[in-house]
């Protein structure tokens, strides 16, 4: 499905959740379903995990390179998460939105707060909750990508991340990945139908009434 309409500016769709709530899988399925949706690839100073691809999962950069990006105002937002820096490169987002495409951001609450200040009109934010903390722990262990002490850090971080749920436009409990996918798709459809986002509506109405 290609919902691109070059007359309308695209959406910034922010998905936040504690790690292990299913956000990565949901993002992948959303990108498959909505061809007008592109993923914003963050820059990070976090070490690359096995299986991750530089330039696809993240732009893996040094602390110096990250500091230069901040200095050059090349990041739309940035934050420290679990001791590593993460940030959203500005240029690709501007290009996609201006062409009427939508941009998916997988960022934390700190990033969502910054985008709210700089691009509120473009942004729709969705918070994804796990069905239970037990399930969250199970998913983190099943992933087997992190050491046990990192998993413990992420469980502690999860409580902090969840405490920001009320700052989001929409909240989803991810019990079933396909149901969550349908719910996020419904949010995108509704948000695109907002009067304020349909740039060619006044012309259409004029033609409708005159025609
Ligand atoms: P991970 O290290 O598991 O890939 O990501 C850890 C956390 O960092 C996740 O909650 C993710 O949403 C967040 N994150 C990833 N990229 C960015 C970014 O560019 N900005 C912000 N603020 N958070 C990010």
Short mmCIF file of N, CA and C and ligand atoms in Angstrom, two decimals, residues 17 23 42 46 49 58 77 79 81 86-88 106-108 111 154, ligand 1:
data_model
loop_
_atom_site.label_atom_id
_atom_site.label_comp_id
_atom_site.label_asym_id
_atom_site.label_seq_id
_atom_site.Cartn_x
_atom_site.Cartn_y
_atom_site.Cartn_z
N UNK A 17 8.93 2.33 23.52
CA UNK A 17 8.53 1.24 24.41
C UNK A 17 9.76 0.84 25.21
N UNK A 23 8.76 -3.82 19.85
CA UNK A 23 8.79 -2.66 18.95
C UNK A 23 9.58 -2.93 17.67
N UNK A 42 18.98 5.77 13.18
CA UNK A 42 19.65 6.59 14.18
C UNK A 42 21.16 6.41 14.13
N UNK A 46 26.64 3.18 20.67
CA UNK A 46 26.59 1.81 21.25
C UNK A 46 27.36 0.84 20.35
N UNK A 49 25.81 -4.96 17.80
CA UNK A 49 25.53 -6.34 18.26
C UNK A 49 25.71 -7.31 17.10
N UNK A 58 21.59 0.80 12.52
CA UNK A 58 22.07 2.08 13.07
C UNK A 58 23.23 2.55 12.22
N UNK A 77 17.20 15.26 17.28
CA UNK A 77 17.11 15.03 18.73
C UNK A 77 18.21 14.06 19.08
N UNK A 79 19.88 11.68 22.73
CA UNK A 79 19.74 11.35 24.15
C UNK A 79 20.74 10.26 24.51
N UNK A 81 20.98 6.76 26.38
CA UNK A 81 20.15 5.63 26.83
C UNK A 81 21.08 4.50 27.22
N UNK A 86 22.40 8.19 21.40
CA UNK A 86 21.58 7.88 20.23
C UNK A 86 21.03 9.19 19.69
N UNK A 87 20.93 9.31 18.38
CA UNK A 87 20.35 10.53 17.82
C UNK A 87 19.78 10.31 16.43
N UNK A 88 18.84 11.18 16.04
CA UNK A 88 18.14 11.07 14.76
C UNK A 88 18.73 12.05 13.74
N UNK A 106 12.09 4.98 15.89
CA UNK A 106 12.14 4.08 17.04
C UNK A 106 13.06 4.76 18.05
N UNK A 107 12.47 5.63 18.87
CA UNK A 107 13.28 6.43 19.81
C UNK A 107 12.66 6.39 21.20
N UNK A 108 13.39 6.84 22.19
CA UNK A 108 12.89 6.76 23.56
C UNK A 108 12.11 8.04 23.93
N UNK A 111 13.74 11.47 23.35
CA UNK A 111 13.70 11.91 21.96
C UNK A 111 12.30 12.41 21.60
N UNK A 154 18.24 -3.26 31.55
CA UNK A 154 17.11 -2.97 30.68
C UNK A 154 15.77 -3.15 31.41
P1 LIG B 1 18.89 -0.50 21.51
O1 LIG B 1 20.26 -0.26 22.07
O2 LIG B 1 18.17 -1.64 22.18
O3 LIG B 1 18.90 -0.62 20.01
O4 LIG B 1 18.03 0.82 21.83
C1 LIG B 1 17.91 1.28 23.12
C2 LIG B 1 16.89 2.39 23.19
O5 LIG B 1 17.36 3.54 22.48
C3 LIG B 1 15.53 2.05 22.56
O6 LIG B 1 14.52 2.39 23.49
C4 LIG B 1 15.45 2.95 21.36
O7 LIG B 1 14.12 3.34 21.12
C5 LIG B 1 16.29 4.12 21.78
N1 LIG B 1 16.79 4.83 20.61
C6 LIG B 1 17.27 4.31 19.46
N2 LIG B 1 17.61 5.27 18.59
C7 LIG B 1 17.33 6.45 19.21
C8 LIG B 1 17.45 7.83 18.81
O8 LIG B 1 17.89 8.17 17.72
N3 LIG B 1 17.08 8.75 19.73
C9 LIG B 1 16.59 8.43 20.96
N4 LIG B 1 16.22 9.42 21.76
N5 LIG B 1 16.46 7.15 21.36
C10 LIG B 1 16.82 6.17 20.50
#
